[in-house]
Amino acid sequence: MSDIQNIAITSTQTVQQPKPHITYTIQVSTPTRTWTVNRRYNDFVALQAELVSSTGKEPPAPLPKKHGWSLTRSVYDDKVIRERRVLLEAYLRSILTTKDSRWRQAYTFSDFLSVPTPRAGSSSSTHHSSSSVSGVPPPPDHWTPMTWLAEQGALSSLVRSIRSALLKRDALAGMSDASGSRSASVEAKRLLKELSARLDGLDTGLGKTGTGLGEGEKRRREEMVENLRAERDNLQRMADAGVRTSAASAASAAFSSRANDTGGSGVGAGAGVGVRGNGTMPGGTGSLWGPPPAGPSSGRVFGRQQPPQETSETRPLDDRGLLQLQQTKMTNQDDQLGELSKVLVRQRKMGEEIAQEIGEQNELLDGLDHEVDRTGKKLGRAKRELNRLG
């Protein structure tokens, strides 16, 4: 932060999406470079709150108050915008030039100005190494709602890198490149180890930043963490299952099936059994794929069943891995059904309580109706007595 020489708000823009608002273009200058960032007034409010929370003291200059709507002027009035622009610039410059460096050294202030992370030096050598090896940015030093989202995006990229390494492992194994396949497997397992460590940090960061989030946003971020954990577990199973030995045979059979569908010439499959272009055995005894040739049959064939389609999730797995994946999915479905059953039980209980409450209200109304009738009869008798006495 000591390299920043000047901060200025050079212009403003009116942005229509998602809702009309004003953004302020902040120009930050250092001895070697100059960049700009766009921030709206709500971002300044969030910066103020986080600076007070992290340092325990108000910044040296006050943040300009939010203008309320009035009949005489609008928040989009040029005069209002110019006044706020001057005050916001003074607010940022006071943090930069004050003798007390606690505010400008806060990570929140650097993040607000989008200060580039240093890539060299002793203080960042570890993070630089992690970033250059895995290809994703290093984890943040300080957790804020914005850095949490950046880390979640980095871990999503890491998941894609692991899946790509596993697919590369299987492809190289199918090409009989044992050395390349082994290297890809080692790379995938190393990235999995990094993903597990950073996923724990992401969960910890959510606990630190969750107090300032709304209930819905916090629940959404918890679901993001759970989805990443599920992806990690699935990739871990794929890595532990190893290379599927029948990958080349399966590819050959799939190619032969496609050739049969287009009327092409057949190719050898599996253990070297010859297949003709019509998909039959050499002796013509039967069809490997699709309906048998014309002749007596035991049943009616309405259409050939399509072979099961491989997915990116099942392609790298062997039989044991497929069974484990199916069991996991069935367990997840059972858990979802259990949660749904709990919801239905709660709704049924609420319905019973509502019905009981309605019954009690009906009893009260019946009692009130009965009392009204009794009171009416008493008033009638009293009226007759008054008429008789009068």
mmCIF file with all atom_site columns, C-alpha atoms in Angstrom, residues 195-364:
data_model
loop_
_atom_site.group_PDB
_atom_site.id
_atom_site.type_symbol
_atom_site.label_atom_id
_atom_site.label_alt_id
_atom_site.label_comp_id
_atom_site.label_asym_id
_atom_site.label_entity_id
_atom_site.label_seq_id
_atom_site.pdbx_PDB_ins_code
_atom_site.Cartn_x
_atom_site.Cartn_y
_atom_site.Cartn_z
_atom_site.occupancy
_atom_site.B_iso_or_equiv
_atom_site.pdbx_formal_charge
_atom_site.auth_seq_id
_atom_site.auth_comp_id
_atom_site.auth_asym_id
_atom_site.auth_atom_id
_atom_site.pdbx_PDB_model_num
ATOM 1   C CA . LEU A 1 195 ? -8.380  -29.119 -3.254  1.00 0.00 ? 195 LEU A CA 1
ATOM 2   C CA . SER A 1 196 ? -9.100  -30.873 0.051   1.00 0.00 ? 196 SER A CA 1
ATOM 3   C CA . ALA A 1 197 ? -6.899  -28.458 2.013   1.00 0.00 ? 197 ALA A CA 1
ATOM 4   C CA . ARG A 1 198 ? -8.347  -25.345 0.387   1.00 0.00 ? 198 ARG A CA 1
ATOM 5   C CA . LEU A 1 199 ? -11.894 -26.664 0.710   1.00 0.00 ? 199 LEU A CA 1
ATOM 6   C CA . ASP A 1 200 ? -11.459 -26.797 4.485   1.00 0.00 ? 200 ASP A CA 1
ATOM 7   C CA . GLY A 1 201 ? -10.207 -23.217 4.358   1.00 0.00 ? 201 GLY A CA 1
ATOM 8   C CA . LEU A 1 202 ? -13.241 -22.184 2.295   1.00 0.00 ? 202 LEU A CA 1
ATOM 9   C CA . ASP A 1 203 ? -15.547 -23.684 4.921   1.00 0.00 ? 203 ASP A CA 1
ATOM 10  C CA . THR A 1 204 ? -13.659 -21.827 7.652   1.00 0.00 ? 204 THR A CA 1
ATOM 11  C CA . GLY A 1 205 ? -13.874 -18.589 5.672   1.00 0.00 ? 205 GLY A CA 1
ATOM 12  C CA . LEU A 1 206 ? -17.636 -18.981 5.357   1.00 0.00 ? 206 LEU A CA 1
ATOM 13  C CA . GLY A 1 207 ? -17.882 -19.205 9.132   1.00 0.00 ? 207 GLY A CA 1
ATOM 14  C CA . LYS A 1 208 ? -15.905 -15.961 9.468   1.00 0.00 ? 208 LYS A CA 1
ATOM 15  C CA . THR A 1 209 ? -17.886 -14.007 6.847   1.00 0.00 ? 209 THR A CA 1
ATOM 16  C CA . GLY A 1 210 ? -21.310 -15.590 7.364   1.00 0.00 ? 210 GLY A CA 1
ATOM 17  C CA . THR A 1 211 ? -22.323 -13.214 10.157  1.00 0.00 ? 211 THR A CA 1
ATOM 18  C CA . GLY A 1 212 ? -22.570 -10.300 7.733   1.00 0.00 ? 212 GLY A CA 1
ATOM 19  C CA . LEU A 1 213 ? -24.609 -12.190 5.127   1.00 0.00 ? 213 LEU A CA 1
ATOM 20  C CA . GLY A 1 214 ? -28.331 -12.608 4.782   1.00 0.00 ? 214 GLY A CA 1
ATOM 21  C CA . GLU A 1 215 ? -29.911 -15.953 5.600   1.00 0.00 ? 215 GLU A CA 1
ATOM 22  C CA . GLY A 1 216 ? -30.597 -16.787 1.952   1.00 0.00 ? 216 GLY A CA 1
ATOM 23  C CA . GLU A 1 217 ? -27.100 -15.852 0.745   1.00 0.00 ? 217 GLU A CA 1
ATOM 24  C CA . LYS A 1 218 ? -25.490 -17.818 3.578   1.00 0.00 ? 218 LYS A CA 1
ATOM 25  C CA . ARG A 1 219 ? -27.558 -20.885 2.689   1.00 0.00 ? 219 ARG A CA 1
ATOM 26  C CA . ARG A 1 220 ? -26.572 -20.507 -0.982  1.00 0.00 ? 220 ARG A CA 1
ATOM 27  C CA . ARG A 1 221 ? -22.877 -20.403 -0.092  1.00 0.00 ? 221 ARG A CA 1
ATOM 28  C CA . GLU A 1 222 ? -23.234 -23.441 2.166   1.00 0.00 ? 222 GLU A CA 1
ATOM 29  C CA . GLU A 1 223 ? -24.720 -25.301 -0.809  1.00 0.00 ? 223 GLU A CA 1
ATOM 30  C CA . MET A 1 224 ? -21.709 -24.223 -2.905  1.00 0.00 ? 224 MET A CA 1
ATOM 31  C CA . VAL A 1 225 ? -19.370 -25.771 -0.330  1.00 0.00 ? 225 VAL A CA 1
ATOM 32  C CA . GLU A 1 226 ? -21.415 -28.990 -0.234  1.00 0.00 ? 226 GLU A CA 1
ATOM 33  C CA . ASN A 1 227 ? -21.368 -29.218 -4.047  1.00 0.00 ? 227 ASN A CA 1
ATOM 34  C CA . LEU A 1 228 ? -17.595 -28.811 -4.060  1.00 0.00 ? 228 LEU A CA 1
ATOM 35  C CA . ARG A 1 229 ? -17.266 -31.522 -1.406  1.00 0.00 ? 229 ARG A CA 1
ATOM 36  C CA . ALA A 1 230 ? -19.422 -33.882 -3.487  1.00 0.00 ? 230 ALA A CA 1
ATOM 37  C CA . GLU A 1 231 ? -17.290 -33.144 -6.565  1.00 0.00 ? 231 GLU A CA 1
ATOM 38  C CA . ARG A 1 232 ? -14.132 -33.760 -4.531  1.00 0.00 ? 232 ARG A CA 1
ATOM 39  C CA . ASP A 1 233 ? -15.416 -37.109 -3.239  1.00 0.00 ? 233 ASP A CA 1
ATOM 40  C CA . ASN A 1 234 ? -16.437 -38.206 -6.737  1.00 0.00 ? 234 ASN A CA 1
ATOM 41  C CA . LEU A 1 235 ? -13.043 -37.262 -8.188  1.00 0.00 ? 235 LEU A CA 1
ATOM 42  C CA . GLN A 1 236 ? -11.323 -39.042 -5.300  1.00 0.00 ? 236 GLN A CA 1
ATOM 43  C CA . ARG A 1 237 ? -13.218 -42.240 -6.154  1.00 0.00 ? 237 ARG A CA 1
ATOM 44  C CA . MET A 1 238 ? -12.253 -41.860 -9.805  1.00 0.00 ? 238 MET A CA 1
ATOM 45  C CA . ALA A 1 239 ? -8.594  -41.417 -8.848  1.00 0.00 ? 239 ALA A CA 1
ATOM 46  C CA . ASP A 1 240 ? -8.630  -44.388 -6.455  1.00 0.00 ? 240 ASP A CA 1
ATOM 47  C CA . ALA A 1 241 ? -10.365 -46.637 -9.016  1.00 0.00 ? 241 ALA A CA 1
ATOM 48  C CA . GLY A 1 242 ? -7.398  -46.377 -11.362 1.00 0.00 ? 242 GLY A CA 1
ATOM 49  C CA . VAL A 1 243 ? -7.394  -46.744 -15.137 1.00 0.00 ? 243 VAL A CA 1
ATOM 50  C CA . ARG A 1 244 ? -10.173 -48.905 -16.558 1.00 0.00 ? 244 ARG A CA 1
ATOM 51  C CA . THR A 1 245 ? -8.468  -51.835 -18.299 1.00 0.00 ? 245 THR A CA 1
ATOM 52  C CA . SER A 1 246 ? -11.237 -52.290 -20.869 1.00 0.00 ? 246 SER A CA 1
ATOM 53  C CA . ALA A 1 247 ? -11.115 -48.695 -22.092 1.00 0.00 ? 247 ALA A CA 1
ATOM 54  C CA . ALA A 1 248 ? -9.625  -49.622 -25.471 1.00 0.00 ? 248 ALA A CA 1
ATOM 55  C CA . SER A 1 249 ? -12.085 -52.484 -25.951 1.00 0.00 ? 249 SER A CA 1
ATOM 56  C CA . ALA A 1 250 ? -15.022 -50.277 -25.070 1.00 0.00 ? 250 ALA A CA 1
ATOM 57  C CA . ALA A 1 251 ? -13.854 -47.625 -27.529 1.00 0.00 ? 251 ALA A CA 1
ATOM 58  C CA . SER A 1 252 ? -13.448 -50.227 -30.267 1.00 0.00 ? 252 SER A CA 1
ATOM 59  C CA . ALA A 1 253 ? -16.902 -51.667 -29.600 1.00 0.00 ? 253 ALA A CA 1
ATOM 60  C CA . ALA A 1 254 ? -18.466 -48.218 -29.629 1.00 0.00 ? 254 ALA A CA 1
ATOM 61  C CA . PHE A 1 255 ? -16.777 -47.454 -32.978 1.00 0.00 ? 255 PHE A CA 1
ATOM 62  C CA . SER A 1 256 ? -18.007 -50.763 -34.396 1.00 0.00 ? 256 SER A CA 1
ATOM 63  C CA . SER A 1 257 ? -21.553 -49.972 -33.236 1.00 0.00 ? 257 SER A CA 1
ATOM 64  C CA . ARG A 1 258 ? -21.436 -46.579 -34.959 1.00 0.00 ? 258 ARG A CA 1
ATOM 65  C CA . ALA A 1 259 ? -20.152 -48.208 -38.153 1.00 0.00 ? 259 ALA A CA 1
ATOM 66  C CA . ASN A 1 260 ? -23.017 -50.718 -38.007 1.00 0.00 ? 260 ASN A CA 1
ATOM 67  C CA . ASP A 1 261 ? -25.579 -47.908 -37.631 1.00 0.00 ? 261 ASP A CA 1
ATOM 68  C CA . THR A 1 262 ? -24.254 -46.141 -40.764 1.00 0.00 ? 262 THR A CA 1
ATOM 69  C CA . GLY A 1 263 ? -23.897 -49.303 -42.831 1.00 0.00 ? 263 GLY A CA 1
ATOM 70  C CA . GLY A 1 264 ? -20.077 -49.166 -42.763 1.00 0.00 ? 264 GLY A CA 1
ATOM 71  C CA . SER A 1 265 ? -17.690 -52.057 -42.655 1.00 0.00 ? 265 SER A CA 1
ATOM 72  C CA . GLY A 1 266 ? -17.164 -53.820 -39.326 1.00 0.00 ? 266 GLY A CA 1
ATOM 73  C CA . VAL A 1 267 ? -14.018 -53.862 -37.235 1.00 0.00 ? 267 VAL A CA 1
ATOM 74  C CA . GLY A 1 268 ? -12.640 -56.284 -34.718 1.00 0.00 ? 268 GLY A CA 1
ATOM 75  C CA . ALA A 1 269 ? -13.783 -55.833 -31.128 1.00 0.00 ? 269 ALA A CA 1
ATOM 76  C CA . GLY A 1 270 ? -12.827 -57.022 -27.654 1.00 0.00 ? 270 GLY A CA 1
ATOM 77  C CA . ALA A 1 271 ? -10.810 -60.231 -27.802 1.00 0.00 ? 271 ALA A CA 1
ATOM 78  C CA . GLY A 1 272 ? -10.415 -60.286 -31.586 1.00 0.00 ? 272 GLY A CA 1
ATOM 79  C CA . VAL A 1 273 ? -13.794 -61.706 -32.610 1.00 0.00 ? 273 VAL A CA 1
ATOM 80  C CA . GLY A 1 274 ? -14.603 -60.640 -36.201 1.00 0.00 ? 274 GLY A CA 1
ATOM 81  C CA . VAL A 1 275 ? -17.768 -58.618 -36.793 1.00 0.00 ? 275 VAL A CA 1
ATOM 82  C CA . ARG A 1 276 ? -19.398 -58.074 -40.167 1.00 0.00 ? 276 ARG A CA 1
ATOM 83  C CA . GLY A 1 277 ? -20.789 -54.802 -41.444 1.00 0.00 ? 277 GLY A CA 1
ATOM 84  C CA . ASN A 1 278 ? -24.327 -55.896 -40.589 1.00 0.00 ? 278 ASN A CA 1
ATOM 85  C CA . GLY A 1 279 ? -23.363 -56.513 -36.968 1.00 0.00 ? 279 GLY A CA 1
ATOM 86  C CA . THR A 1 280 ? -23.549 -60.352 -37.079 1.00 0.00 ? 280 THR A CA 1
ATOM 87  C CA . MET A 1 281 ? -21.091 -63.069 -36.151 1.00 0.00 ? 281 MET A CA 1
ATOM 88  C CA . PRO A 1 282 ? -19.065 -64.607 -38.995 1.00 0.00 ? 282 PRO A CA 1
ATOM 89  C CA . GLY A 1 283 ? -21.311 -67.631 -39.106 1.00 0.00 ? 283 GLY A CA 1
ATOM 90  C CA . GLY A 1 284 ? -24.450 -65.523 -39.275 1.00 0.00 ? 284 GLY A CA 1
ATOM 91  C CA . THR A 1 285 ? -25.785 -67.089 -36.105 1.00 0.00 ? 285 THR A CA 1
ATOM 92  C CA . GLY A 1 286 ? -27.063 -63.905 -34.532 1.00 0.00 ? 286 GLY A CA 1
ATOM 93  C CA . SER A 1 287 ? -26.768 -60.182 -34.088 1.00 0.00 ? 287 SER A CA 1
ATOM 94  C CA . LEU A 1 288 ? -24.406 -58.608 -31.652 1.00 0.00 ? 288 LEU A CA 1
ATOM 95  C CA . TRP A 1 289 ? -26.386 -55.349 -31.617 1.00 0.00 ? 289 TRP A CA 1
ATOM 96  C CA . GLY A 1 290 ? -29.971 -54.754 -32.573 1.00 0.00 ? 290 GLY A CA 1
ATOM 97  C CA . PRO A 1 291 ? -32.728 -57.185 -33.652 1.00 0.00 ? 291 PRO A CA 1
ATOM 98  C CA . PRO A 1 292 ? -31.947 -60.670 -35.064 1.00 0.00 ? 292 PRO A CA 1
ATOM 99  C CA . PRO A 1 293 ? -32.368 -61.430 -38.786 1.00 0.00 ? 293 PRO A CA 1
ATOM 100 C CA . ALA A 1 294 ? -35.777 -62.374 -40.201 1.00 0.00 ? 294 ALA A CA 1
ATOM 101 C CA . GLY A 1 295 ? -37.056 -65.770 -39.096 1.00 0.00 ? 295 GLY A CA 1
ATOM 102 C CA . PRO A 1 296 ? -38.888 -67.433 -36.228 1.00 0.00 ? 296 PRO A CA 1
ATOM 103 C CA . SER A 1 297 ? -38.494 -65.532 -32.996 1.00 0.00 ? 297 SER A CA 1
ATOM 104 C CA . SER A 1 298 ? -39.665 -66.037 -29.474 1.00 0.00 ? 298 SER A CA 1
ATOM 105 C CA . GLY A 1 299 ? -41.281 -62.615 -29.178 1.00 0.00 ? 299 GLY A CA 1
ATOM 106 C CA . ARG A 1 300 ? -42.257 -59.445 -30.935 1.00 0.00 ? 300 ARG A CA 1
ATOM 107 C CA . VAL A 1 301 ? -39.527 -56.778 -31.357 1.00 0.00 ? 301 VAL A CA 1
ATOM 108 C CA . PHE A 1 302 ? -40.919 -53.250 -31.422 1.00 0.00 ? 302 PHE A CA 1
ATOM 109 C CA . GLY A 1 303 ? -37.570 -51.462 -31.750 1.00 0.00 ? 303 GLY A CA 1
ATOM 110 C CA . ARG A 1 304 ? -33.930 -51.873 -31.009 1.00 0.00 ? 304 ARG A CA 1
ATOM 111 C CA . GLN A 1 305 ? -32.851 -50.668 -27.606 1.00 0.00 ? 305 GLN A CA 1
ATOM 112 C CA . GLN A 1 306 ? -30.175 -47.997 -27.594 1.00 0.00 ? 306 GLN A CA 1
ATOM 113 C CA . PRO A 1 307 ? -26.950 -49.014 -25.847 1.00 0.00 ? 307 PRO A CA 1
ATOM 114 C CA . PRO A 1 308 ? -26.261 -47.282 -22.523 1.00 0.00 ? 308 PRO A CA 1
ATOM 115 C CA . GLN A 1 309 ? -24.560 -43.933 -22.992 1.00 0.00 ? 309 GLN A CA 1
ATOM 116 C CA . GLU A 1 310 ? -21.310 -43.193 -21.178 1.00 0.00 ? 310 GLU A CA 1
ATOM 117 C CA . THR A 1 311 ? -20.955 -39.875 -19.364 1.00 0.00 ? 311 THR A CA 1
ATOM 118 C CA . SER A 1 312 ? -17.913 -37.954 -18.214 1.00 0.00 ? 312 SER A CA 1
ATOM 119 C CA . GLU A 1 313 ? -18.741 -39.156 -14.702 1.00 0.00 ? 313 GLU A CA 1
ATOM 120 C CA . THR A 1 314 ? -18.848 -42.886 -15.522 1.00 0.00 ? 314 THR A CA 1
ATOM 121 C CA . ARG A 1 315 ? -16.304 -43.119 -18.358 1.00 0.00 ? 315 ARG A CA 1
ATOM 122 C CA . PRO A 1 316 ? -13.159 -43.307 -16.175 1.00 0.00 ? 316 PRO A CA 1
ATOM 123 C CA . LEU A 1 317 ? -14.654 -45.869 -13.741 1.00 0.00 ? 317 LEU A CA 1
ATOM 124 C CA . ASP A 1 318 ? -14.294 -49.639 -13.770 1.00 0.00 ? 318 ASP A CA 1
ATOM 125 C CA . ASP A 1 319 ? -17.001 -52.061 -12.592 1.00 0.00 ? 319 ASP A CA 1
ATOM 126 C CA . ARG A 1 320 ? -16.151 -51.551 -8.937  1.00 0.00 ? 320 ARG A CA 1
ATOM 127 C CA . GLY A 1 321 ? -16.151 -47.785 -9.347  1.00 0.00 ? 321 GLY A CA 1
ATOM 128 C CA . LEU A 1 322 ? -19.494 -47.861 -11.186 1.00 0.00 ? 322 LEU A CA 1
ATOM 129 C CA . LEU A 1 323 ? -21.031 -49.949 -8.405  1.00 0.00 ? 323 LEU A CA 1
ATOM 130 C CA . GLN A 1 324 ? -19.699 -47.571 -5.779  1.00 0.00 ? 324 GLN A CA 1
ATOM 131 C CA . LEU A 1 325 ? -21.002 -44.568 -7.739  1.00 0.00 ? 325 LEU A CA 1
ATOM 132 C CA . GLN A 1 326 ? -24.443 -46.155 -8.024  1.00 0.00 ? 326 GLN A CA 1
ATOM 133 C CA . GLN A 1 327 ? -24.504 -46.910 -4.308  1.00 0.00 ? 327 GLN A CA 1
ATOM 134 C CA . THR A 1 328 ? -23.516 -43.311 -3.546  1.00 0.00 ? 328 THR A CA 1
ATOM 135 C CA . LYS A 1 329 ? -26.271 -41.924 -5.761  1.00 0.00 ? 329 LYS A CA 1
ATOM 136 C CA . MET A 1 330 ? -28.821 -44.270 -4.181  1.00 0.00 ? 330 MET A CA 1
ATOM 137 C CA . THR A 1 331 ? -27.667 -43.171 -0.732  1.00 0.00 ? 331 THR A CA 1
ATOM 138 C CA . ASN A 1 332 ? -28.060 -39.526 -1.743  1.00 0.00 ? 332 ASN A CA 1
ATOM 139 C CA . GLN A 1 333 ? -31.547 -40.250 -3.068  1.00 0.00 ? 333 GLN A CA 1
ATOM 140 C CA . ASP A 1 334 ? -32.446 -41.998 0.186   1.00 0.00 ? 334 ASP A CA 1
ATOM 141 C CA . ASP A 1 335 ? -31.189 -38.971 2.130   1.00 0.00 ? 335 ASP A CA 1
ATOM 142 C CA . GLN A 1 336 ? -33.266 -36.648 -0.045  1.00 0.00 ? 336 GLN A CA 1
ATOM 143 C CA . LEU A 1 337 ? -36.326 -38.844 0.474   1.00 0.00 ? 337 LEU A CA 1
ATOM 144 C CA . GLY A 1 338 ? -35.670 -38.765 4.203   1.00 0.00 ? 338 GLY A CA 1
ATOM 145 C CA . GLU A 1 339 ? -35.554 -34.968 4.163   1.00 0.00 ? 339 GLU A CA 1
ATOM 146 C CA . LEU A 1 340 ? -38.736 -34.867 2.093   1.00 0.00 ? 340 LEU A CA 1
ATOM 147 C CA . SER A 1 341 ? -40.423 -37.218 4.570   1.00 0.00 ? 341 SER A CA 1
ATOM 148 C CA . LYS A 1 342 ? -39.442 -34.900 7.435   1.00 0.00 ? 342 LYS A CA 1
ATOM 149 C CA . VAL A 1 343 ? -40.952 -31.944 5.577   1.00 0.00 ? 343 VAL A CA 1
ATOM 150 C CA . LEU A 1 344 ? -44.170 -33.873 4.944   1.00 0.00 ? 344 LEU A CA 1
ATOM 151 C CA . VAL A 1 345 ? -44.358 -34.915 8.607   1.00 0.00 ? 345 VAL A CA 1
ATOM 152 C CA . ARG A 1 346 ? -43.926 -31.294 9.698   1.00 0.00 ? 346 ARG A CA 1
ATOM 153 C CA . GLN A 1 347 ? -46.606 -30.149 7.266   1.00 0.00 ? 347 GLN A CA 1
ATOM 154 C CA . ARG A 1 348 ? -48.968 -32.864 8.476   1.00 0.00 ? 348 ARG A CA 1
ATOM 155 C CA . LYS A 1 349 ? -48.352 -31.855 12.078  1.00 0.00 ? 349 LYS A CA 1
ATOM 156 C CA . MET A 1 350 ? -49.026 -28.223 11.183  1.00 0.00 ? 350 MET A CA 1
ATOM 157 C CA . GLY A 1 351 ? -52.239 -29.262 9.442   1.00 0.00 ? 351 GLY A CA 1
ATOM 158 C CA . GLU A 1 352 ? -53.380 -31.212 12.494  1.00 0.00 ? 352 GLU A CA 1
ATOM 159 C CA . GLU A 1 353 ? -52.598 -28.267 14.775  1.00 0.00 ? 353 GLU A CA 1
ATOM 160 C CA . ILE A 1 354 ? -54.503 -25.920 12.463  1.00 0.00 ? 354 ILE A CA 1
ATOM 161 C CA . ALA A 1 355 ? -57.465 -28.308 12.433  1.00 0.00 ? 355 ALA A CA 1
ATOM 162 C CA . GLN A 1 356 ? -57.384 -28.498 16.235  1.00 0.00 ? 356 GLN A CA 1
ATOM 163 C CA . GLU A 1 357 ? -57.246 -24.704 16.483  1.00 0.00 ? 357 GLU A CA 1
ATOM 164 C CA . ILE A 1 358 ? -60.190 -24.359 14.093  1.00 0.00 ? 358 ILE A CA 1
ATOM 165 C CA . GLY A 1 359 ? -62.157 -26.879 16.159  1.00 0.00 ? 359 GLY A CA 1
ATOM 166 C CA . GLU A 1 360 ? -61.475 -24.918 19.345  1.00 0.00 ? 360 GLU A CA 1
ATOM 167 C CA . GLN A 1 361 ? -62.507 -21.683 17.647  1.00 0.00 ? 361 GLN A CA 1
ATOM 168 C CA . ASN A 1 362 ? -65.725 -23.324 16.455  1.00 0.00 ? 362 ASN A CA 1
ATOM 169 C CA . GLU A 1 363 ? -66.469 -24.466 20.004  1.00 0.00 ? 363 GLU A CA 1
ATOM 170 C CA . LEU A 1 364 ? -65.917 -20.920 21.271  1.00 0.00 ? 364 LEU A CA 1
#
